[in-house]
mmCIF file of C-alpha atoms and ligand atoms in Angstrom:
data_model
loop_
_atom_site.group_PDB
_atom_site.id
_atom_site.type_symbol
_atom_site.label_atom_id
_atom_site.label_comp_id
_atom_site.label_asym_id
_atom_site.label_seq_id
_atom_site.Cartn_x
_atom_site.Cartn_y
_atom_site.Cartn_z
ATOM 1 C CA MET A 29 -54.131 3.434 -28.711
ATOM 2 C CA GLY A 30 -56.046 2.751 -31.880
ATOM 3 C CA TYR A 31 -56.203 6.128 -33.601
ATOM 4 C CA ARG A 32 -59.225 6.770 -35.780
ATOM 5 C CA TYR A 33 -56.775 8.441 -38.215
ATOM 6 C CA PRO A 34 -53.456 6.570 -37.941
ATOM 7 C CA PHE A 35 -50.322 8.262 -39.289
ATOM 8 C CA LEU A 36 -49.245 5.272 -41.351
ATOM 9 C CA ASP A 37 -50.301 1.636 -41.564
ATOM 10 C CA LEU A 38 -47.709 -0.258 -43.581
ATOM 11 C CA TYR A 39 -49.821 -3.372 -43.925
ATOM 12 C CA LYS A 40 -52.604 -1.318 -45.483
ATOM 13 C CA VAL A 41 -50.122 0.459 -47.756
ATOM 14 C CA ASN A 42 -48.961 -2.937 -49.054
ATOM 15 C CA ASN A 43 -52.352 -4.571 -49.095
ATOM 16 C CA MET A 44 -53.296 -3.523 -52.626
ATOM 17 C CA TYR A 45 -50.180 -5.371 -53.902
ATOM 18 C CA ILE A 46 -50.421 -8.348 -51.579
ATOM 19 C CA GLY A 47 -51.284 -10.995 -54.189
ATOM 20 C CA ARG A 48 -48.408 -9.954 -56.429
ATOM 21 C CA ILE A 49 -46.024 -9.650 -53.476
ATOM 22 C CA LYS A 50 -46.783 -13.235 -52.426
ATOM 23 C CA GLU A 51 -46.300 -14.390 -56.010
ATOM 24 C CA ALA A 52 -42.949 -12.565 -56.216
ATOM 25 C CA ALA A 53 -41.830 -13.986 -52.867
ATOM 26 C CA GLU A 54 -42.675 -17.504 -53.975
ATOM 27 C CA ARG A 55 -40.819 -16.973 -57.263
ATOM 28 C CA VAL A 56 -37.682 -15.799 -55.423
ATOM 29 C CA ILE A 57 -37.869 -18.543 -52.795
ATOM 30 C CA CYS A 58 -38.178 -21.213 -55.479
ATOM 31 C CA SER A 59 -35.434 -19.675 -57.654
ATOM 32 C CA GLY A 60 -32.628 -20.710 -55.290
ATOM 33 C CA ARG A 61 -30.908 -17.339 -55.819
ATOM 34 C CA TYR A 62 -31.072 -15.091 -52.749
ATOM 35 C CA VAL A 63 -28.585 -12.294 -53.427
ATOM 36 C CA GLY A 64 -28.286 -10.248 -56.626
ATOM 37 C CA GLY A 65 -29.301 -11.825 -59.922
ATOM 38 C CA HIS A 66 -31.902 -11.006 -62.538
ATOM 39 C CA GLU A 67 -34.567 -9.813 -60.060
ATOM 40 C CA VAL A 68 -32.147 -7.077 -59.013
ATOM 41 C CA GLU A 69 -31.364 -6.241 -62.649
ATOM 42 C CA ALA A 70 -35.078 -6.073 -63.453
ATOM 43 C CA MET A 71 -35.627 -3.648 -60.572
ATOM 44 C CA GLU A 72 -32.716 -1.503 -61.737
ATOM 45 C CA ARG A 73 -34.229 -1.245 -65.214
ATOM 46 C CA ALA A 74 -37.694 -0.567 -63.777
ATOM 47 C CA LEU A 75 -36.349 2.331 -61.720
ATOM 48 C CA ALA A 76 -34.652 3.919 -64.738
ATOM 49 C CA VAL A 77 -37.930 3.602 -66.670
ATOM 50 C CA ALA A 78 -40.030 4.955 -63.776
ATOM 51 C CA CYS A 79 -37.735 7.996 -63.668
ATOM 52 C CA GLY A 80 -38.165 8.557 -67.416
ATOM 53 C CA VAL A 81 -34.485 7.855 -68.167
ATOM 54 C CA PRO A 82 -34.339 4.288 -69.523
ATOM 55 C CA ASP A 83 -30.721 4.842 -70.645
ATOM 56 C CA ALA A 84 -29.445 5.738 -67.176
ATOM 57 C CA TYR A 85 -27.453 3.278 -65.074
ATOM 58 C CA VAL A 86 -29.068 2.095 -61.867
ATOM 59 C CA VAL A 87 -27.220 0.165 -59.188
ATOM 60 C CA GLY A 88 -29.414 -1.480 -56.563
ATOM 61 C CA VAL A 89 -27.958 -1.423 -53.054
ATOM 62 C CA SER A 90 -28.912 -2.354 -49.520
ATOM 63 C CA SER A 91 -30.400 0.964 -48.330
ATOM 64 C CA GLY A 92 -30.701 4.677 -48.995
ATOM 65 C CA LEU A 93 -27.840 5.447 -46.642
ATOM 66 C CA ASP A 94 -25.662 2.929 -48.489
ATOM 67 C CA ALA A 95 -26.657 4.512 -51.799
ATOM 68 C CA LEU A 96 -25.364 7.891 -50.579
ATOM 69 C CA ARG A 97 -22.287 6.392 -48.927
ATOM 70 C CA LEU A 98 -21.285 4.259 -51.917
ATOM 71 C CA ALA A 99 -21.798 7.137 -54.342
ATOM 72 C CA LEU A 100 -19.384 9.250 -52.287
ATOM 73 C CA ARG A 101 -16.938 6.338 -51.829
ATOM 74 C CA SER A 102 -16.992 5.647 -55.554
ATOM 75 C CA TYR A 103 -16.238 9.278 -56.369
ATOM 76 C CA MET A 104 -13.328 9.056 -53.902
ATOM 77 C CA HIS A 105 -12.047 5.961 -55.676
ATOM 78 C CA LEU A 106 -12.303 7.781 -59.007
ATOM 79 C CA GLY A 107 -10.287 10.690 -57.606
ATOM 80 C CA ARG A 108 -13.155 13.165 -57.733
ATOM 81 C CA LEU A 109 -13.318 13.489 -53.927
ATOM 82 C CA ALA A 110 -10.603 13.189 -51.279
ATOM 83 C CA PRO A 111 -10.714 12.947 -47.480
ATOM 84 C CA GLY A 112 -11.209 16.374 -45.929
ATOM 85 C CA ASP A 113 -13.078 17.766 -48.925
ATOM 86 C CA GLU A 114 -16.163 19.782 -48.077
ATOM 87 C CA VAL A 115 -19.641 18.704 -49.099
ATOM 88 C CA ILE A 116 -22.529 21.161 -48.844
ATOM 89 C CA VAL A 117 -25.643 19.698 -47.207
ATOM 90 C CA PRO A 118 -28.882 21.223 -45.931
ATOM 91 C CA ALA A 119 -29.115 21.979 -42.201
ATOM 92 C CA ASN A 120 -32.694 20.685 -42.302
ATOM 93 C CA THR A 121 -32.505 17.039 -43.302
ATOM 94 C CA TYR A 122 -32.715 13.507 -42.007
ATOM 95 C CA ILE A 123 -29.377 12.632 -40.435
ATOM 96 C CA ALA A 124 -28.597 9.934 -43.039
ATOM 97 C CA THR A 125 -27.467 12.637 -45.494
ATOM 98 C CA VAL A 126 -24.837 13.861 -43.049
ATOM 99 C CA LEU A 127 -23.845 10.374 -41.842
ATOM 100 C CA ALA A 128 -22.958 9.422 -45.412
ATOM 101 C CA VAL A 129 -20.610 12.412 -45.666
ATOM 102 C CA THR A 130 -18.828 11.911 -42.352
ATOM 103 C CA ASP A 131 -18.584 8.141 -42.858
ATOM 104 C CA CYS A 132 -16.404 8.860 -45.911
ATOM 105 C CA GLY A 133 -14.087 11.233 -44.046
ATOM 106 C CA LEU A 134 -15.585 14.203 -45.885
ATOM 107 C CA VAL A 135 -16.628 17.409 -44.132
ATOM 108 C CA PRO A 136 -20.310 18.392 -44.127
ATOM 109 C CA VAL A 137 -20.925 22.125 -44.522
ATOM 110 C CA MET A 138 -24.493 22.963 -43.610
ATOM 111 C CA VAL A 139 -26.647 25.566 -45.276
ATOM 112 C CA GLU A 140 -29.886 26.972 -43.850
ATOM 113 C CA PRO A 141 -33.224 26.029 -45.397
ATOM 114 C CA ASP A 142 -35.669 28.427 -46.985
ATOM 115 C CA VAL A 143 -38.387 28.693 -44.338
ATOM 116 C CA LEU A 144 -41.134 28.403 -46.955
ATOM 117 C CA THR A 145 -39.935 25.300 -48.801
ATOM 118 C CA MET A 146 -38.030 23.881 -45.787
ATOM 119 C CA ASN A 147 -35.432 22.756 -48.361
ATOM 120 C CA ILE A 148 -31.873 24.090 -48.655
ATOM 121 C CA ASP A 149 -31.906 27.793 -49.566
ATOM 122 C CA THR A 150 -30.250 27.720 -52.984
ATOM 123 C CA SER A 151 -29.370 31.426 -52.731
ATOM 124 C CA LEU A 152 -27.063 30.649 -49.785
ATOM 125 C CA ILE A 153 -25.068 27.843 -51.412
ATOM 126 C CA GLU A 154 -22.641 30.140 -53.256
ATOM 127 C CA GLY A 155 -21.696 31.803 -49.953
ATOM 128 C CA ALA A 156 -20.879 28.425 -48.384
ATOM 129 C CA VAL A 157 -18.401 27.450 -51.111
ATOM 130 C CA THR A 158 -14.717 27.460 -50.070
ATOM 131 C CA PRO A 159 -11.588 26.334 -51.950
ATOM 132 C CA ARG A 160 -12.176 22.856 -50.420
ATOM 133 C CA THR A 161 -15.759 22.463 -51.589
ATOM 134 C CA ARG A 162 -16.155 19.607 -54.056
ATOM 135 C CA ALA A 163 -19.795 18.548 -53.900
ATOM 136 C CA VAL A 164 -23.352 19.498 -53.010
ATOM 137 C CA MET A 165 -25.973 17.083 -51.742
ATOM 138 C CA PRO A 166 -29.405 18.590 -52.317
ATOM 139 C CA VAL A 167 -32.104 16.775 -50.340
ATOM 140 C CA HIS A 168 -35.594 16.843 -51.820
ATOM 141 C CA LEU A 169 -37.064 16.888 -48.345
ATOM 142 C CA TYR A 170 -40.651 15.854 -47.655
ATOM 143 C CA GLY A 171 -40.985 15.016 -51.365
ATOM 144 C CA ARG A 172 -40.364 18.537 -52.637
ATOM 145 C CA VAL A 173 -37.714 18.973 -55.335
ATOM 146 C CA VAL A 174 -35.045 21.575 -54.693
ATOM 147 C CA TRP A 175 -33.529 22.464 -58.056
ATOM 148 C CA ASP A 176 -33.140 25.809 -59.808
ATOM 149 C CA GLY A 177 -30.881 27.931 -61.998
ATOM 150 C CA MET A 178 -29.090 29.398 -58.994
ATOM 151 C CA LEU A 179 -28.011 25.976 -57.743
ATOM 152 C CA MET A 180 -26.921 24.971 -61.249
ATOM 153 C CA ASP A 181 -24.917 28.201 -61.703
ATOM 154 C CA THR A 182 -23.067 27.697 -58.425
ATOM 155 C CA VAL A 183 -22.330 24.087 -59.312
ATOM 156 C CA ARG A 184 -21.003 25.008 -62.777
ATOM 157 C CA ARG A 185 -18.967 27.958 -61.537
ATOM 158 C CA HIS A 186 -17.103 25.828 -58.985
ATOM 159 C CA ASN A 187 -17.168 22.541 -60.902
ATOM 160 C CA LEU A 188 -18.922 20.707 -58.057
ATOM 161 C CA LEU A 189 -20.438 17.247 -58.007
ATOM 162 C CA VAL A 190 -24.145 16.995 -57.277
ATOM 163 C CA ILE A 191 -25.315 13.922 -55.422
ATOM 164 C CA GLU A 192 -29.064 14.134 -54.877
ATOM 165 C CA ASP A 193 -30.561 12.614 -51.755
ATOM 166 C CA ASN A 194 -33.782 11.516 -53.404
ATOM 167 C CA ALA A 195 -34.912 9.206 -50.601
ATOM 168 C CA GLN A 196 -38.147 11.158 -50.121
ATOM 169 C CA ALA A 197 -39.017 12.389 -53.594
ATOM 170 C CA ILE A 198 -39.125 9.521 -56.104
ATOM 171 C CA GLY A 199 -41.053 10.621 -59.193
ATOM 172 C CA ALA A 200 -41.133 14.331 -58.363
ATOM 173 C CA THR A 201 -40.642 16.866 -61.161
ATOM 174 C CA ALA A 202 -38.204 19.764 -61.103
ATOM 175 C CA PRO A 203 -39.196 23.187 -62.525
ATOM 176 C CA VAL A 204 -35.905 23.346 -64.505
ATOM 177 C CA ALA A 205 -34.132 20.525 -66.350
ATOM 178 C CA GLY A 206 -31.082 19.000 -64.679
ATOM 179 C CA PHE A 207 -27.590 18.513 -66.121
ATOM 180 C CA ASN A 208 -28.803 15.503 -68.111
ATOM 181 C CA GLY A 209 -31.756 17.292 -69.641
ATOM 182 C CA SER A 210 -34.395 15.446 -67.630
ATOM 183 C CA HIS A 211 -36.734 16.915 -65.021
ATOM 184 C CA ILE A 212 -37.270 14.000 -62.650
ATOM 185 C CA SER A 213 -35.774 14.074 -59.158
ATOM 186 C CA GLY A 214 -32.834 11.719 -58.759
ATOM 187 C CA THR A 215 -31.813 12.229 -62.410
ATOM 188 C CA LEU A 216 -30.959 15.940 -62.148
ATOM 189 C CA GLY A 217 -27.397 15.871 -60.789
ATOM 190 C CA HIS A 218 -24.425 13.568 -61.334
ATOM 191 C CA ALA A 219 -25.785 10.801 -59.108
ATOM 192 C CA GLY A 220 -29.107 10.280 -57.361
ATOM 193 C CA ALA A 221 -29.630 8.160 -54.247
ATOM 194 C CA PHE A 222 -32.960 6.399 -53.699
ATOM 195 C CA SER A 223 -34.356 4.641 -50.628
ATOM 196 C CA PHE A 224 -37.044 1.974 -50.597
ATOM 197 C CA TYR A 225 -37.341 1.855 -46.822
ATOM 198 C CA PRO A 226 -40.881 0.626 -46.097
ATOM 199 C CA THR A 227 -42.254 4.078 -45.160
ATOM 200 C CA LYS A 228 -41.088 5.799 -48.369
ATOM 201 C CA ASN A 229 -43.459 6.528 -51.262
ATOM 202 C CA VAL A 230 -42.311 3.264 -52.862
ATOM 203 C CA GLY A 231 -41.365 0.874 -50.084
ATOM 204 C CA ALA A 232 -39.812 -2.589 -49.879
ATOM 205 C CA MET A 233 -40.603 -5.041 -47.079
ATOM 206 C CA GLY A 234 -37.179 -4.564 -45.598
ATOM 207 C CA GLU A 235 -34.172 -2.497 -46.594
ATOM 208 C CA ALA A 236 -33.432 -1.452 -50.171
ATOM 209 C CA GLY A 237 -31.908 1.449 -52.073
ATOM 210 C CA ALA A 238 -30.358 2.413 -55.397
ATOM 211 C CA VAL A 239 -28.061 4.889 -57.124
ATOM 212 C CA LEU A 240 -28.966 6.329 -60.529
ATOM 213 C CA THR A 241 -26.349 7.933 -62.762
ATOM 214 C CA PHE A 242 -25.460 8.578 -66.407
ATOM 215 C CA ASP A 243 -21.745 8.160 -65.641
ATOM 216 C CA THR A 244 -20.415 4.817 -66.921
ATOM 217 C CA GLN A 245 -17.322 4.882 -64.723
ATOM 218 C CA LEU A 246 -19.308 5.709 -61.620
ATOM 219 C CA ALA A 247 -21.802 2.923 -62.338
ATOM 220 C CA GLU A 248 -18.994 0.377 -62.793
ATOM 221 C CA THR A 249 -17.302 1.483 -59.583
ATOM 222 C CA LEU A 250 -20.604 1.303 -57.698
ATOM 223 C CA ARG A 251 -21.220 -2.248 -58.925
ATOM 224 C CA ALA A 252 -17.818 -3.308 -57.634
ATOM 225 C CA MET A 253 -18.135 -1.234 -54.448
ATOM 226 C CA ARG A 254 -21.416 -2.873 -53.382
ATOM 227 C CA ASN A 255 -19.890 -6.345 -53.875
ATOM 228 C CA TYR A 256 -16.622 -6.417 -51.871
ATOM 229 C CA GLY A 257 -14.893 -4.317 -54.512
ATOM 230 C CA GLN A 258 -14.654 -7.147 -56.970
ATOM 231 C CA SER A 259 -14.904 -6.671 -60.725
ATOM 232 C CA ARG A 260 -15.201 -10.430 -61.184
ATOM 233 C CA GLN A 261 -15.445 -13.125 -58.573
ATOM 234 C CA TYR A 262 -12.449 -13.247 -56.197
ATOM 235 C CA HIS A 263 -10.661 -10.417 -58.013
ATOM 236 C CA ASN A 264 -10.885 -7.390 -55.731
ATOM 237 C CA GLU A 265 -9.777 -4.194 -57.369
ATOM 238 C CA LEU A 266 -10.922 -1.911 -54.601
ATOM 239 C CA GLN A 267 -11.693 -2.127 -50.907
ATOM 240 C CA GLY A 268 -15.414 -2.552 -51.119
ATOM 241 C CA TYR A 269 -18.409 -3.349 -48.987
ATOM 242 C CA ASN A 270 -21.235 -5.792 -48.793
ATOM 243 C CA CYS A 271 -24.101 -3.491 -49.712
ATOM 244 C CA ARG A 272 -25.930 -5.828 -52.064
ATOM 245 C CA LEU A 273 -29.641 -5.873 -52.660
ATOM 246 C CA ASP A 274 -31.567 -9.096 -52.216
ATOM 247 C CA PRO A 275 -33.915 -10.313 -54.949
ATOM 248 C CA LEU A 276 -36.918 -10.500 -52.630
ATOM 249 C CA GLN A 277 -36.796 -6.760 -51.913
ATOM 250 C CA ALA A 278 -35.886 -6.064 -55.540
ATOM 251 C CA ALA A 279 -38.921 -7.999 -56.797
ATOM 252 C CA ILE A 280 -41.282 -6.140 -54.435
ATOM 253 C CA VAL A 281 -39.892 -2.744 -55.430
ATOM 254 C CA ALA A 282 -39.977 -3.677 -59.127
ATOM 255 C CA LEU A 283 -43.655 -4.582 -59.038
ATOM 256 C CA LYS A 284 -44.542 -1.306 -57.306
ATOM 257 C CA LEU A 285 -42.507 1.026 -59.547
ATOM 258 C CA PRO A 286 -45.009 0.996 -62.454
ATOM 259 C CA GLU A 287 -47.588 2.315 -59.946
ATOM 260 C CA LEU A 288 -45.394 5.268 -58.975
ATOM 261 C CA GLU A 289 -47.683 7.857 -60.575
ATOM 262 C CA PHE A 290 -50.690 6.393 -58.807
ATOM 263 C CA GLU A 291 -48.891 6.368 -55.444
ATOM 264 C CA ASN A 292 -47.778 9.962 -55.826
ATOM 265 C CA SER A 293 -51.077 11.253 -57.186
ATOM 266 C CA SER A 294 -53.007 9.847 -54.243
ATOM 267 C CA ARG A 295 -50.660 11.726 -51.909
ATOM 268 C CA ARG A 296 -51.136 14.870 -54.009
ATOM 269 C CA ALA A 297 -54.896 14.547 -53.712
ATOM 270 C CA ILE A 298 -54.667 14.428 -49.913
ATOM 271 C CA ALA A 299 -52.250 17.372 -49.864
ATOM 272 C CA GLY A 300 -54.752 19.200 -52.077
ATOM 273 C CA VAL A 301 -57.530 18.670 -49.524
ATOM 274 C CA TYR A 302 -55.330 19.924 -46.685
ATOM 275 C CA ASP A 303 -54.250 22.940 -48.706
ATOM 276 C CA CYS A 304 -57.799 23.803 -49.597
ATOM 277 C CA MET A 305 -59.385 23.193 -46.207
ATOM 278 C CA ILE A 306 -56.892 23.939 -43.441
ATOM 279 C CA ASP A 307 -57.518 27.491 -42.345
ATOM 280 C CA ASN A 308 -56.172 28.330 -38.913
ATOM 281 C CA PRO A 309 -53.853 31.252 -38.044
ATOM 282 C CA TYR A 310 -51.923 29.023 -35.617
ATOM 283 C CA VAL A 311 -51.090 26.437 -38.281
ATOM 284 C CA SER A 312 -48.740 27.316 -41.183
ATOM 285 C CA LYS A 313 -49.268 25.144 -44.231
ATOM 286 C CA PRO A 314 -46.472 24.110 -46.607
ATOM 287 C CA ILE A 315 -46.326 25.743 -50.031
ATOM 288 C CA TYR A 316 -48.770 23.950 -52.265
ATOM 289 C CA ASP A 317 -48.262 23.522 -55.969
ATOM 290 C CA GLY A 318 -50.471 21.653 -58.316
ATOM 291 C CA THR A 319 -47.600 21.069 -60.726
ATOM 292 C CA GLY A 320 -45.882 18.034 -59.271
ATOM 293 C CA ILE A 321 -42.880 19.707 -57.702
ATOM 294 C CA SER A 322 -43.722 17.752 -54.557
ATOM 295 C CA VAL A 323 -44.720 14.114 -54.196
ATOM 296 C CA TRP A 324 -45.689 14.749 -50.555
ATOM 297 C CA HIS A 325 -43.620 12.160 -48.773
ATOM 298 C CA GLN A 326 -44.668 14.198 -45.746
ATOM 299 C CA TYR A 327 -47.226 16.973 -45.349
ATOM 300 C CA VAL A 328 -45.484 19.169 -42.801
ATOM 301 C CA VAL A 329 -47.229 22.077 -41.054
ATOM 302 C CA ARG A 330 -45.640 24.379 -38.513
ATOM 303 C CA VAL A 331 -47.246 25.129 -35.144
ATOM 304 C CA LYS A 332 -45.703 27.222 -32.364
ATOM 305 C CA ASP A 333 -46.818 25.116 -29.396
ATOM 306 C CA ARG A 334 -46.241 21.771 -31.041
ATOM 307 C CA ASP A 335 -46.729 19.440 -28.087
ATOM 308 C CA ARG A 336 -50.031 21.034 -27.208
ATOM 309 C CA PHE A 337 -51.185 20.808 -30.839
ATOM 310 C CA ARG A 338 -50.162 17.148 -31.112
ATOM 311 C CA ASP A 339 -51.962 16.328 -27.843
ATOM 312 C CA TYR A 340 -55.061 18.071 -29.179
ATOM 313 C CA MET A 341 -54.858 16.102 -32.428
ATOM 314 C CA ALA A 342 -54.316 12.802 -30.590
ATOM 315 C CA GLY A 343 -57.295 13.628 -28.353
ATOM 316 C CA ASN A 344 -59.337 13.882 -31.559
ATOM 317 C CA GLY A 345 -58.077 10.581 -32.925
ATOM 318 C CA VAL A 346 -55.407 11.965 -35.277
ATOM 319 C CA GLU A 347 -51.942 10.476 -35.049
ATOM 320 C CA THR A 348 -49.171 12.891 -36.099
ATOM 321 C CA ALA A 349 -45.376 12.598 -36.372
ATOM 322 C CA VAL A 350 -42.348 14.914 -36.274
ATOM 323 C CA HIS A 351 -39.745 15.007 -39.074
ATOM 324 C CA TYR A 352 -37.425 15.823 -37.366
ATOM 325 C CA PRO A 353 -37.237 17.021 -33.747
ATOM 326 C CA VAL A 354 -33.414 17.394 -33.602
ATOM 327 C CA PRO A 355 -31.405 18.743 -36.568
ATOM 328 C CA PRO A 356 -28.183 16.844 -37.411
ATOM 329 C CA HIS A 357 -25.851 19.560 -36.071
ATOM 330 C CA LYS A 358 -27.460 19.264 -32.608
ATOM 331 C CA GLN A 359 -27.194 15.468 -32.421
ATOM 332 C CA ALA A 360 -25.037 13.869 -29.718
ATOM 333 C CA CYS A 361 -23.064 11.937 -32.362
ATOM 334 C CA TYR A 362 -21.656 15.248 -33.685
ATOM 335 C CA PRO A 363 -20.363 16.992 -30.517
ATOM 336 C CA ASP A 364 -18.115 19.288 -32.585
ATOM 337 C CA MET A 365 -21.090 20.635 -34.501
ATOM 338 C CA ASN A 366 -23.316 21.234 -31.482
ATOM 339 C CA ILE A 367 -22.055 24.817 -31.141
ATOM 340 C CA LEU A 368 -23.175 25.675 -34.677
ATOM 341 C CA GLU A 369 -26.338 27.696 -35.024
ATOM 342 C CA PHE A 370 -28.824 27.392 -37.857
ATOM 343 C CA PRO A 371 -31.833 29.273 -36.487
ATOM 344 C CA VAL A 372 -34.144 28.552 -39.430
ATOM 345 C CA ALA A 373 -33.490 24.809 -39.287
ATOM 346 C CA GLU A 374 -33.760 24.818 -35.492
ATOM 347 C CA ASN A 375 -37.059 26.650 -35.654
ATOM 348 C CA ILE A 376 -38.437 24.143 -38.156
ATOM 349 C CA ALA A 377 -37.283 21.328 -35.843
ATOM 350 C CA ARG A 378 -39.200 22.974 -32.971
ATOM 351 C CA GLU A 379 -42.413 23.640 -34.889
ATOM 352 C CA CYS A 380 -42.836 20.965 -37.562
ATOM 353 C CA VAL A 381 -45.680 18.458 -37.409
ATOM 354 C CA SER A 382 -46.389 15.837 -40.091
ATOM 355 C CA LEU A 383 -50.024 15.043 -40.862
ATOM 356 C CA PRO A 384 -51.178 11.659 -42.233
ATOM 357 C CA VAL A 385 -50.703 11.676 -46.014
ATOM 358 C CA SER A 386 -50.104 8.043 -46.998
ATOM 359 C CA ARG A 387 -52.448 5.954 -49.098
ATOM 360 C CA CYS A 388 -54.181 4.587 -45.976
ATOM 361 C CA THR A 389 -55.579 8.088 -45.426
ATOM 362 C CA THR A 390 -58.696 8.722 -47.519
ATOM 363 C CA LEU A 391 -59.833 12.059 -48.916
ATOM 364 C CA SER A 392 -62.669 12.090 -46.423
ATOM 365 C CA ASP A 393 -60.187 11.393 -43.595
ATOM 366 C CA ALA A 394 -58.201 14.402 -44.829
ATOM 367 C CA GLU A 395 -61.383 16.529 -44.717
ATOM 368 C CA ASP A 396 -62.116 15.378 -41.160
ATOM 369 C CA ILE A 397 -58.516 16.052 -40.094
ATOM 370 C CA SER A 398 -58.671 19.537 -41.654
ATOM 371 C CA MET A 399 -61.851 20.345 -39.729
ATOM 372 C CA ILE A 400 -60.286 19.126 -36.498
ATOM 373 C CA ILE A 401 -57.294 21.397 -37.183
ATOM 374 C CA ASN A 402 -59.541 24.365 -37.898
ATOM 375 C CA LYS A 403 -61.124 24.028 -34.433
ATOM 376 C CA TYR A 404 -57.717 24.132 -32.711
ATOM 377 C CA ARG A 405 -57.272 27.232 -30.569
ATOM 378 C CA HIS A 406 -53.998 28.390 -29.135
ATOM 379 C CA GLY A 407 -53.604 29.153 -25.377
HETATM 380 C C1 LIG B 9 -34.871 7.533 -45.497
HETATM 381 C C2 LIG B 9 -33.841 8.547 -45.833
HETATM 382 C C3 LIG B 9 -32.508 8.193 -46.063
HETATM 383 C C4 LIG B 9 -31.949 6.830 -45.811
HETATM 384 O O1 LIG B 9 -32.607 5.800 -46.415
HETATM 385 P P1 LIG B 9 -32.533 4.335 -45.739
HETATM 386 O O2 LIG B 9 -33.032 3.452 -46.806
HETATM 387 O O3 LIG B 9 -33.412 4.395 -44.535
HETATM 388 O O4 LIG B 9 -31.114 4.083 -45.381
HETATM 389 C C5 LIG B 9 -31.633 9.177 -46.468
HETATM 390 N N1 LIG B 9 -32.030 10.456 -46.616
HETATM 391 C C6 LIG B 9 -33.294 10.840 -46.388
HETATM 392 C C7 LIG B 9 -33.664 12.268 -46.602
HETATM 393 C C8 LIG B 9 -34.235 9.912 -45.973
HETATM 394 O O5 LIG B 9 -35.488 10.299 -45.740
#
């Protein structure tokens, strides 16, 4: 153990905030309020501001999965979705996207990714629409925004809801404005789900998430939904959940949000080094753009003989990761989907390797890692 270039060191990631985190923790501990309250409200406002949409509603919840789940449940309550309705999702995603859909009794319809962006291929969405399709959940995977005119046209033509899974792309910028006129990921569709899981670009020290929307009714329903379905105490208008956010996590997230640009730009700088320096015919780099379309939650290369490559990297002190080795439709929890075939997604699952890109990786580490990669020889 003890990699010279670790994939991620969460203590180090938090270390630059540690004084303020301790201060926030002490404030919450001494406040006597341990669920909800003004710390949560302050975080909700800070997220709207960080996303450049101070007028949007933000509802803090217990995790990214709960953000997705409650958004769907709230739309069901409002009559916009019904059990059995189809929701288009990417075949290449973290399973949470799909779990949220099936948890609500909705039917996930998977669409292949574009092999270059590894995000849902927006040109294939129209072909996946059926008379039962009611929503699309674009996932800005690895920090790269997926948003274009084609997606918007399909959505308008069929009057679909768009619930963005923005767990990996906080602060990323879309090339085209969304339905609300803004360009920031998570504000483009009708609702955006955020995760503050500790490994994300902005991480709590536990579980935390949020939904962002411009829809007053949806925001009200979400607020009730996260709190047992009550509109005021002991008056339960809907069958809700306990998906509340605690003020300790809220305070930690709130103090990090103003540093979002800094967090993302340091990842961009590392991605820039990799893009510039990695030069090996056996290693396919992700599309690089200097424009901020990606916030590089992961820097994912593709290598044919992945295990051999990862062993080689480990032998040279570089810890790597795989996001993700098994696509959702091949997971044991979805036996009925196992027969489906999405060759592009399956190929990405076989070949993808994530390189260190967090703030505990320095630019000179990234140069070293690039040179190690360039010496890799296949077979
Ligand atoms: C992390 C993640 C989630 C879930 O977030 P949690 O806070 O871990 O529940 C959902 N979708 C994607 C794409 C993610 O990366």
